[in-house]
Structures are given as C-alpha cells and as structure tokens.
Amino acid sequence: MYRILIIEDDRGIAEAINEQAGMWGLEAENVRNFRNVMAEFSEFDPHLILLDISLPFFNGYHWCSEIRKVSKVPIIFISSASDNMNIVMAMNMGGDDFITKPFDQSVLMAKIQAMLRRTYDFAQAVPVLEHRGAILHTGDNTLTYQGEKISLTKNEYKILLTLMEHKEKVVSREKLMEVLWDSDSFVDENTLTVNVGRLRKKLEAAGLTDFITTKFGAGYIIKD
C-alpha cells in the first residue's frame, strides 16, 4: 500500500484528502507538528507528499527544500496561490506537480495515482531513520545531517542502524557484535570499541555531539 503524507494546515482539507485516499486504497497521514515536519516525514516514510505553500512557522518551499536534501520522493504542491510565480517557484524548489485549490478530489486522486505509477513502476522508495535531524538512508547506507552526507564504513553503518532502530533502548555490546559478524564465534571487543569510537568522531565532527551514549556495563543507547 502506498503511503501519502499530507502537509496541509487546513484540517478540513487535510481530513477530506485523507478520507478520499483511503477509498482509493492509499494509506494517508496528516502532519501534526508543523515545527518539525522532517521528523514526521522520516517516521512515516511516504511514497508521495502533498504540500501546501502557506503553512505555520515555515512555508511549503522551505519544507520542499529540506526534503529534497535527503529524498527524491514525489512532491505535489496544492495551493490557492496559483499565479505563475508560485508555480515556477514550486517547480524550481523540487516540486513535481502543482494542483490549484479548490480542486476536485477525484482529479487529485487520479493525479496521485499517475505520479505513483510513473515513480514506482521501476523504483522503490528508500526507507529512512531520523534522530535529532540526522537522517540514515537504509537504501544506500548513507547518513545526512543539515544537508551534508557523512561517510560511513560498513561496520559503522550497521552499528548506527541498530542503535537507531532501538532508539531510547540500551543495545548491548554482544548484540552489536552479533549484528556486525552475524555470529558470536567472531566476537572481538576491541574491534567494536574502535568502530564505535570512529563513528562517534565522525558524528561529532558533523556537529552531532553526544549522539551515542555509553551505558557502562550494559551497552550503548541513542536518546533524545
């Protein structure tokens, strides 16, 4: 089932689109926190985004730009500000289509279905994990923070992926070693320590200080 993220502050419009999407066999979610759209984007991992221009705190152009730093997910702008300048701006910021309000729900759904077919007939969405603005792309094993990519080795990626998947929970050193080598017969305490140390240095150099916390005698944890 394709997932649609609706970034629209008019609750009536957002709920109407959500209901219509369900009738078309789509899973839709309305953004709740307009201060931190990226966190909800990362958590929901949508296949397509509907994005209004006029939003609280930051406008749609801002969020389109932020999303484009980390994802190629299709973005359809929906707005009553349909003059040529806004349409051109939306396309230049990374939008894929522009639908003028008010619109017919069936036309909107038809455009969404067409966009999904074009995008995912030959490609799959790349899952992502997010924490404190750092976004881990599980499709290509890369980490992005503030628009910059942080290079990770294979082991560093596996460690970070495991910790982010178990966010707010302590992950034991034994568990991490099993993830790295898929067998407890290859346990090497020193190698794990070296990999975690290098990973921490890379995160700190990028501005992510205290991203990984050591729980002595227990393991490691990523927490807010």
PDB file of C-alpha atoms in Angstrom:
ATOM      1  CA  MET A   1       0.000   0.000   0.000  1.00  0.00           C
ATOM      2  CA  TYR A   2       1.394   3.374  -0.998  1.00  0.00           C
ATOM      3  CA  ARG A   3       1.792   5.971   1.776  1.00  0.00           C
ATOM      4  CA  ILE A   4       0.820   9.627   1.256  1.00  0.00           C
ATOM      5  CA  LEU A   5       1.980  12.368   3.631  1.00  0.00           C
ATOM      6  CA  ILE A   6      -0.352  15.386   3.661  1.00  0.00           C
ATOM      7  CA  ILE A   7       1.352  18.630   4.724  1.00  0.00           C
ATOM      8  CA  GLU A   8      -1.698  20.873   4.914  1.00  0.00           C
ATOM      9  CA  ASP A   9      -2.704  23.056   7.884  1.00  0.00           C
ATOM     10  CA  ASP A  10      -6.382  23.382   6.885  1.00  0.00           C
ATOM     11  CA  ARG A  11      -7.739  20.466   8.893  1.00  0.00           C
ATOM     12  CA  GLY A  12     -10.900  20.179   6.816  1.00  0.00           C
ATOM     13  CA  ILE A  13      -8.982  19.883   3.549  1.00  0.00           C
ATOM     14  CA  ALA A  14      -6.399  17.518   5.048  1.00  0.00           C
ATOM     15  CA  GLU A  15      -9.041  15.192   6.510  1.00  0.00           C
ATOM     16  CA  ALA A  16     -11.049  15.187   3.284  1.00  0.00           C
ATOM     17  CA  ILE A  17      -7.957  14.188   1.285  1.00  0.00           C
ATOM     18  CA  ASN A  18      -7.087  11.562   3.900  1.00  0.00           C
ATOM     19  CA  GLU A  19     -10.553  10.009   3.689  1.00  0.00           C
ATOM     20  CA  GLN A  20     -10.541  10.051  -0.116  1.00  0.00           C
ATOM     21  CA  ALA A  21      -7.080   8.461  -0.208  1.00  0.00           C
ATOM     22  CA  GLY A  22      -8.332   5.588   1.936  1.00  0.00           C
ATOM     23  CA  MET A  23     -11.152   4.985  -0.529  1.00  0.00           C
ATOM     24  CA  TRP A  24      -8.556   4.706  -3.282  1.00  0.00           C
ATOM     25  CA  GLY A  25      -6.555   2.116  -1.345  1.00  0.00           C
ATOM     26  CA  LEU A  26      -3.860   4.531  -0.160  1.00  0.00           C
ATOM     27  CA  GLU A  27      -2.528   4.981   3.376  1.00  0.00           C
ATOM     28  CA  ALA A  28      -2.503   8.679   4.250  1.00  0.00           C
ATOM     29  CA  GLU A  29      -1.231  10.607   7.260  1.00  0.00           C
ATOM     30  CA  ASN A  30      -1.696  14.290   8.105  1.00  0.00           C
ATOM     31  CA  VAL A  31       1.272  16.214   9.520  1.00  0.00           C
ATOM     32  CA  ARG A  32       0.589  17.308  13.104  1.00  0.00           C
ATOM     33  CA  ASN A  33       3.742  19.171  14.112  1.00  0.00           C
ATOM     34  CA  PHE A  34       4.447  21.938  11.603  1.00  0.00           C
ATOM     35  CA  ARG A  35       7.593  22.928  13.510  1.00  0.00           C
ATOM     36  CA  ASN A  36       9.272  19.618  12.726  1.00  0.00           C
ATOM     37  CA  VAL A  37       7.862  18.228   9.507  1.00  0.00           C
ATOM     38  CA  MET A  38      11.062  16.287   8.787  1.00  0.00           C
ATOM     39  CA  ALA A  39      10.635  14.062  11.836  1.00  0.00           C
ATOM     40  CA  GLU A  40       7.150  13.008  10.695  1.00  0.00           C
ATOM     41  CA  PHE A  41       8.395  12.603   7.126  1.00  0.00           C
ATOM     42  CA  SER A  42      11.156  10.263   8.303  1.00  0.00           C
ATOM     43  CA  GLU A  43       8.895   8.287  10.613  1.00  0.00           C
ATOM     44  CA  PHE A  44       6.106   7.765   8.055  1.00  0.00           C
ATOM     45  CA  ASP A  45       8.471   7.211   5.093  1.00  0.00           C
ATOM     46  CA  PRO A  46       5.925   8.267   2.416  1.00  0.00           C
ATOM     47  CA  HIS A  47       5.884   7.337  -1.248  1.00  0.00           C
ATOM     48  CA  LEU A  48       4.376  10.738  -2.161  1.00  0.00           C
ATOM     49  CA  ILE A  49       3.852  14.117  -0.486  1.00  0.00           C
ATOM     50  CA  LEU A  50       1.029  16.639  -0.873  1.00  0.00           C
ATOM     51  CA  LEU A  51       2.387  20.023   0.193  1.00  0.00           C
ATOM     52  CA  ASP A  52       0.643  23.347   0.763  1.00  0.00           C
ATOM     53  CA  ILE A  53       2.628  26.576   0.330  1.00  0.00           C
ATOM     54  CA  SER A  54       1.135  28.592   3.199  1.00  0.00           C
ATOM     55  CA  LEU A  55       1.919  26.780   6.461  1.00  0.00           C
ATOM     56  CA  PRO A  56       2.594  27.730  10.112  1.00  0.00           C
ATOM     57  CA  PHE A  57       6.208  28.524  11.104  1.00  0.00           C
ATOM     58  CA  PHE A  58       7.838  27.622   7.746  1.00  0.00           C
ATOM     59  CA  ASN A  59       6.246  27.679   4.298  1.00  0.00           C
ATOM     60  CA  GLY A  60       5.998  24.810   1.844  1.00  0.00           C
ATOM     61  CA  TYR A  61       9.014  25.978  -0.139  1.00  0.00           C
ATOM     62  CA  HIS A  62      11.174  25.572   2.977  1.00  0.00           C
ATOM     63  CA  TRP A  63       9.989  22.018   3.614  1.00  0.00           C
ATOM     64  CA  CYS A  64      10.302  21.084  -0.059  1.00  0.00           C
ATOM     65  CA  SER A  65      13.910  22.241   0.036  1.00  0.00           C
ATOM     66  CA  GLU A  66      14.598  20.284   3.237  1.00  0.00           C
ATOM     67  CA  ILE A  67      13.035  17.110   1.854  1.00  0.00           C
ATOM     68  CA  ARG A  68      14.974  17.431  -1.391  1.00  0.00           C
ATOM     69  CA  LYS A  69      18.245  17.421   0.565  1.00  0.00           C
ATOM     70  CA  VAL A  70      17.570  13.831   1.590  1.00  0.00           C
ATOM     71  CA  SER A  71      14.937  12.325  -0.709  1.00  0.00           C
ATOM     72  CA  LYS A  72      13.632  12.186  -4.278  1.00  0.00           C
ATOM     73  CA  VAL A  73      10.089  11.313  -3.139  1.00  0.00           C
ATOM     74  CA  PRO A  74       7.458  12.880  -5.481  1.00  0.00           C
ATOM     75  CA  ILE A  75       6.052  16.177  -4.165  1.00  0.00           C
ATOM     76  CA  ILE A  76       2.773  17.625  -5.411  1.00  0.00           C
ATOM     77  CA  PHE A  77       2.062  21.204  -4.345  1.00  0.00           C
ATOM     78  CA  ILE A  78      -1.560  22.023  -3.530  1.00  0.00           C
ATOM     79  CA  SER A  79      -2.263  25.743  -3.158  1.00  0.00           C
ATOM     80  CA  SER A  80      -4.644  28.563  -3.976  1.00  0.00           C
ATOM     81  CA  ALA A  81      -1.574  30.725  -4.693  1.00  0.00           C
ATOM     82  CA  SER A  82      -1.600  29.604  -8.306  1.00  0.00           C
ATOM     83  CA  ASP A  83      -0.035  32.579 -10.076  1.00  0.00           C
ATOM     84  CA  ASN A  84       2.818  31.828 -12.441  1.00  0.00           C
ATOM     85  CA  MET A  85       5.476  32.994  -9.976  1.00  0.00           C
ATOM     86  CA  ASN A  86       4.382  30.500  -7.300  1.00  0.00           C
ATOM     87  CA  ILE A  87       4.067  27.644  -9.773  1.00  0.00           C
ATOM     88  CA  VAL A  88       7.543  28.317 -11.173  1.00  0.00           C
ATOM     89  CA  MET A  89       8.956  28.649  -7.637  1.00  0.00           C
ATOM     90  CA  ALA A  90       7.385  25.327  -6.601  1.00  0.00           C
ATOM     91  CA  MET A  91       8.907  23.536  -9.582  1.00  0.00           C
ATOM     92  CA  ASN A  92      12.310  25.163  -9.073  1.00  0.00           C
ATOM     93  CA  MET A  93      12.359  24.138  -5.399  1.00  0.00           C
ATOM     94  CA  GLY A  94      11.898  20.496  -6.377  1.00  0.00           C
ATOM     95  CA  GLY A  95       8.149  20.035  -6.777  1.00  0.00           C
ATOM     96  CA  ASP A  96       6.887  17.517  -9.349  1.00  0.00           C
ATOM     97  CA  ASP A  97       3.389  18.911  -9.936  1.00  0.00           C
ATOM     98  CA  PHE A  98       1.122  21.775  -8.878  1.00  0.00           C
ATOM     99  CA  ILE A  99      -2.638  21.490  -8.263  1.00  0.00           C
ATOM    100  CA  THR A 100      -4.691  24.631  -7.715  1.00  0.00           C
ATOM    101  CA  LYS A 101      -7.220  24.911  -4.880  1.00  0.00           C
ATOM    102  CA  PRO A 102     -10.100  24.374  -4.922  1.00  0.00           C
ATOM    103  CA  PHE A 103      -9.746  21.064  -6.731  1.00  0.00           C
ATOM    104  CA  ASP A 104     -11.927  18.061  -7.441  1.00  0.00           C
ATOM    105  CA  GLN A 105     -10.970  15.156  -5.164  1.00  0.00           C
ATOM    106  CA  SER A 106     -11.265  12.587  -7.950  1.00  0.00           C
ATOM    107  CA  VAL A 107      -8.919  14.620 -10.163  1.00  0.00           C
ATOM    108  CA  LEU A 108      -6.416  14.908  -7.299  1.00  0.00           C
ATOM    109  CA  MET A 109      -6.514  11.151  -6.686  1.00  0.00           C
ATOM    110  CA  ALA A 110      -6.088  10.428 -10.400  1.00  0.00           C
ATOM    111  CA  LYS A 111      -3.001  12.665 -10.497  1.00  0.00           C
ATOM    112  CA  ILE A 112      -1.613  10.955  -7.386  1.00  0.00           C
ATOM    113  CA  GLN A 113      -2.128   7.504  -8.891  1.00  0.00           C
ATOM    114  CA  ALA A 114      -0.461   8.573 -12.134  1.00  0.00           C
ATOM    115  CA  MET A 115       2.522  10.015 -10.257  1.00  0.00           C
ATOM    116  CA  LEU A 116       2.889   6.830  -8.185  1.00  0.00           C
ATOM    117  CA  ARG A 117       2.801   4.649 -11.299  1.00  0.00           C
ATOM    118  CA  ARG A 118       5.449   6.738 -13.038  1.00  0.00           C
ATOM    119  CA  THR A 119       7.686   6.812  -9.992  1.00  0.00           C
ATOM    120  CA  TYR A 120       7.477   3.275  -8.632  1.00  0.00           C
ATOM    121  CA  ASP A 121       6.974   1.026 -11.643  1.00  0.00           C
ATOM    122  CA  PHE A 122      10.771   0.720 -11.851  1.00  0.00           C
ATOM    123  CA  ALA A 123      11.942   2.060  -8.471  1.00  0.00           C
ATOM    124  CA  GLN A 124      11.311   1.603  -4.781  1.00  0.00           C
ATOM    125  CA  ALA A 125      11.135   4.210  -2.012  1.00  0.00           C
ATOM    126  CA  VAL A 126      14.282   4.383   0.138  1.00  0.00           C
ATOM    127  CA  PRO A 127      13.456   3.870   3.837  1.00  0.00           C
ATOM    128  CA  VAL A 128      14.991   6.359   6.249  1.00  0.00           C
ATOM    129  CA  LEU A 129      15.508   6.685  10.002  1.00  0.00           C
ATOM    130  CA  GLU A 130      15.722  10.106  11.688  1.00  0.00           C
ATOM    131  CA  HIS A 131      17.036  11.361  15.017  1.00  0.00           C
ATOM    132  CA  ARG A 132      17.990  14.926  16.040  1.00  0.00           C
ATOM    133  CA  GLY A 133      17.921  15.953  12.389  1.00  0.00           C
ATOM    134  CA  ALA A 134      20.306  13.175  11.308  1.00  0.00           C
ATOM    135  CA  ILE A 135      18.760  11.007   8.602  1.00  0.00           C
ATOM    136  CA  LEU A 136      20.041   7.482   7.925  1.00  0.00           C
ATOM    137  CA  HIS A 137      19.189   6.160   4.462  1.00  0.00           C
ATOM    138  CA  THR A 138      18.822   2.398   4.657  1.00  0.00           C
ATOM    139  CA  GLY A 139      18.681   2.043   0.883  1.00  0.00           C
ATOM    140  CA  ASP A 140      22.179   3.345   0.168  1.00  0.00           C
ATOM    141  CA  ASN A 141      23.744   3.163   3.661  1.00  0.00           C
ATOM    142  CA  THR A 142      24.390   6.903   3.966  1.00  0.00           C
ATOM    143  CA  LEU A 143      23.863   9.438   6.761  1.00  0.00           C
ATOM    144  CA  THR A 144      22.779  13.030   6.096  1.00  0.00           C
ATOM    145  CA  TYR A 145      22.849  15.930   8.564  1.00  0.00           C
ATOM    146  CA  GLN A 146      21.987  19.537   7.695  1.00  0.00           C
ATOM    147  CA  GLY A 147      22.205  18.699   4.019  1.00  0.00           C
ATOM    148  CA  GLU A 148      25.688  17.172   4.251  1.00  0.00           C
ATOM    149  CA  LYS A 149      26.459  13.488   3.731  1.00  0.00           C
ATOM    150  CA  ILE A 150      28.593  11.744   6.343  1.00  0.00           C
ATOM    151  CA  SER A 151      30.680   8.877   5.026  1.00  0.00           C
ATOM    152  CA  LEU A 152      30.239   5.616   6.949  1.00  0.00           C
ATOM    153  CA  THR A 153      32.084   2.325   6.729  1.00  0.00           C
ATOM    154  CA  LYS A 154      30.073  -0.890   6.511  1.00  0.00           C
ATOM    155  CA  ASN A 155      30.540  -1.605  10.234  1.00  0.00           C
ATOM    156  CA  GLU A 156      29.797   1.983  11.281  1.00  0.00           C
ATOM    157  CA  TYR A 157      26.574   1.875   9.285  1.00  0.00           C
ATOM    158  CA  LYS A 158      25.500  -1.420  10.891  1.00  0.00           C
ATOM    159  CA  ILE A 159      26.184  -0.056  14.381  1.00  0.00           C
ATOM    160  CA  LEU A 160      24.284   3.177  13.755  1.00  0.00           C
ATOM    161  CA  LEU A 161      21.379   1.382  12.071  1.00  0.00           C
ATOM    162  CA  THR A 162      20.990  -0.993  15.027  1.00  0.00           C
ATOM    163  CA  LEU A 163      21.108   1.826  17.581  1.00  0.00           C
ATOM    164  CA  MET A 164      18.611   3.987  15.651  1.00  0.00           C
ATOM    165  CA  GLU A 165      16.255   1.038  15.193  1.00  0.00           C
ATOM    166  CA  HIS A 166      16.307   0.594  19.005  1.00  0.00           C
ATOM    167  CA  LYS A 167      16.216   4.302  19.860  1.00  0.00           C
ATOM    168  CA  GLU A 168      15.645   5.006  23.566  1.00  0.00           C
ATOM    169  CA  LYS A 169      16.713   1.432  24.417  1.00  0.00           C
ATOM    170  CA  VAL A 170      20.125   0.179  25.514  1.00  0.00           C
ATOM    171  CA  VAL A 171      21.737  -2.124  22.949  1.00  0.00           C
ATOM    172  CA  SER A 172      24.270  -4.495  24.449  1.00  0.00           C
ATOM    173  CA  ARG A 173      27.792  -4.843  23.095  1.00  0.00           C
ATOM    174  CA  GLU A 174      27.040  -8.524  22.487  1.00  0.00           C
ATOM    175  CA  LYS A 175      24.063  -7.619  20.283  1.00  0.00           C
ATOM    176  CA  LEU A 176      26.149  -5.177  18.254  1.00  0.00           C
ATOM    177  CA  MET A 177      28.878  -7.764  17.725  1.00  0.00           C
ATOM    178  CA  GLU A 178      26.298 -10.273  16.531  1.00  0.00           C
ATOM    179  CA  VAL A 179      24.998  -7.688  14.057  1.00  0.00           C
ATOM    180  CA  LEU A 180      28.499  -6.947  12.771  1.00  0.00           C
ATOM    181  CA  TRP A 181      29.590 -10.506  12.239  1.00  0.00           C
ATOM    182  CA  ASP A 182      26.304 -12.438  12.311  1.00  0.00           C
ATOM    183  CA  SER A 183      27.915 -14.981  14.604  1.00  0.00           C
ATOM    184  CA  ASP A 184      29.058 -14.850  18.214  1.00  0.00           C
ATOM    185  CA  SER A 185      32.065 -17.002  17.271  1.00  0.00           C
ATOM    186  CA  PHE A 186      33.709 -13.890  15.796  1.00  0.00           C
ATOM    187  CA  VAL A 187      33.415 -11.687  18.891  1.00  0.00           C
ATOM    188  CA  ASP A 188      36.142  -9.079  19.230  1.00  0.00           C
ATOM    189  CA  GLU A 189      35.609  -6.481  21.971  1.00  0.00           C
ATOM    190  CA  ASN A 190      38.441  -4.269  20.797  1.00  0.00           C
ATOM    191  CA  THR A 191      37.203  -4.061  17.204  1.00  0.00           C
ATOM    192  CA  LEU A 192      33.733  -2.992  18.360  1.00  0.00           C
ATOM    193  CA  THR A 193      35.237  -0.321  20.620  1.00  0.00           C
ATOM    194  CA  VAL A 194      37.372   1.013  17.746  1.00  0.00           C
ATOM    195  CA  ASN A 195      34.368   1.149  15.378  1.00  0.00           C
ATOM    196  CA  VAL A 196      32.142   2.940  17.909  1.00  0.00           C
ATOM    197  CA  GLY A 197      34.964   5.404  18.638  1.00  0.00           C
ATOM    198  CA  ARG A 198      35.461   6.229  14.975  1.00  0.00           C
ATOM    199  CA  LEU A 199      31.716   6.573  14.443  1.00  0.00           C
ATOM    200  CA  ARG A 200      31.452   8.989  17.359  1.00  0.00           C
ATOM    201  CA  LYS A 201      34.289  11.132  15.988  1.00  0.00           C
ATOM    202  CA  LYS A 202      32.552  11.380  12.602  1.00  0.00           C
ATOM    203  CA  LEU A 203      29.256  12.339  14.225  1.00  0.00           C
ATOM    204  CA  GLU A 204      30.890  14.936  16.463  1.00  0.00           C
ATOM    205  CA  ALA A 205      32.819  16.423  13.525  1.00  0.00           C
ATOM    206  CA  ALA A 206      29.481  16.898  11.756  1.00  0.00           C
ATOM    207  CA  GLY A 207      28.001  18.642  14.812  1.00  0.00           C
ATOM    208  CA  LEU A 208      26.215  15.653  16.335  1.00  0.00           C
ATOM    209  CA  THR A 209      27.727  15.689  19.819  1.00  0.00           C
ATOM    210  CA  ASP A 210      26.708  13.076  22.408  1.00  0.00           C
ATOM    211  CA  PHE A 211      24.663  11.265  19.756  1.00  0.00           C
ATOM    212  CA  ILE A 212      25.653   7.855  21.140  1.00  0.00           C
ATOM    213  CA  THR A 213      25.719   7.423  24.931  1.00  0.00           C
ATOM    214  CA  THR A 214      27.645   4.667  26.713  1.00  0.00           C
ATOM    215  CA  LYS A 215      25.842   2.764  29.459  1.00  0.00           C
ATOM    216  CA  PHE A 216      28.770   1.228  31.314  1.00  0.00           C
ATOM    217  CA  GLY A 217      28.348  -2.491  31.831  1.00  0.00           C
ATOM    218  CA  ALA A 218      25.260  -2.523  29.608  1.00  0.00           C
ATOM    219  CA  GLY A 219      25.990  -1.166  26.127  1.00  0.00           C
ATOM    220  CA  TYR A 220      25.052   1.888  24.066  1.00  0.00           C
ATOM    221  CA  ILE A 221      21.937   3.988  23.589  1.00  0.00           C
ATOM    222  CA  ILE A 222      20.633   6.791  21.363  1.00  0.00           C
ATOM    223  CA  LYS A 223      18.191   9.004  23.202  1.00  0.00           C
ATOM    224  CA  ASP A 224      16.618  12.449  22.996  1.00  0.00           C
TER     225      ASP A 224
END
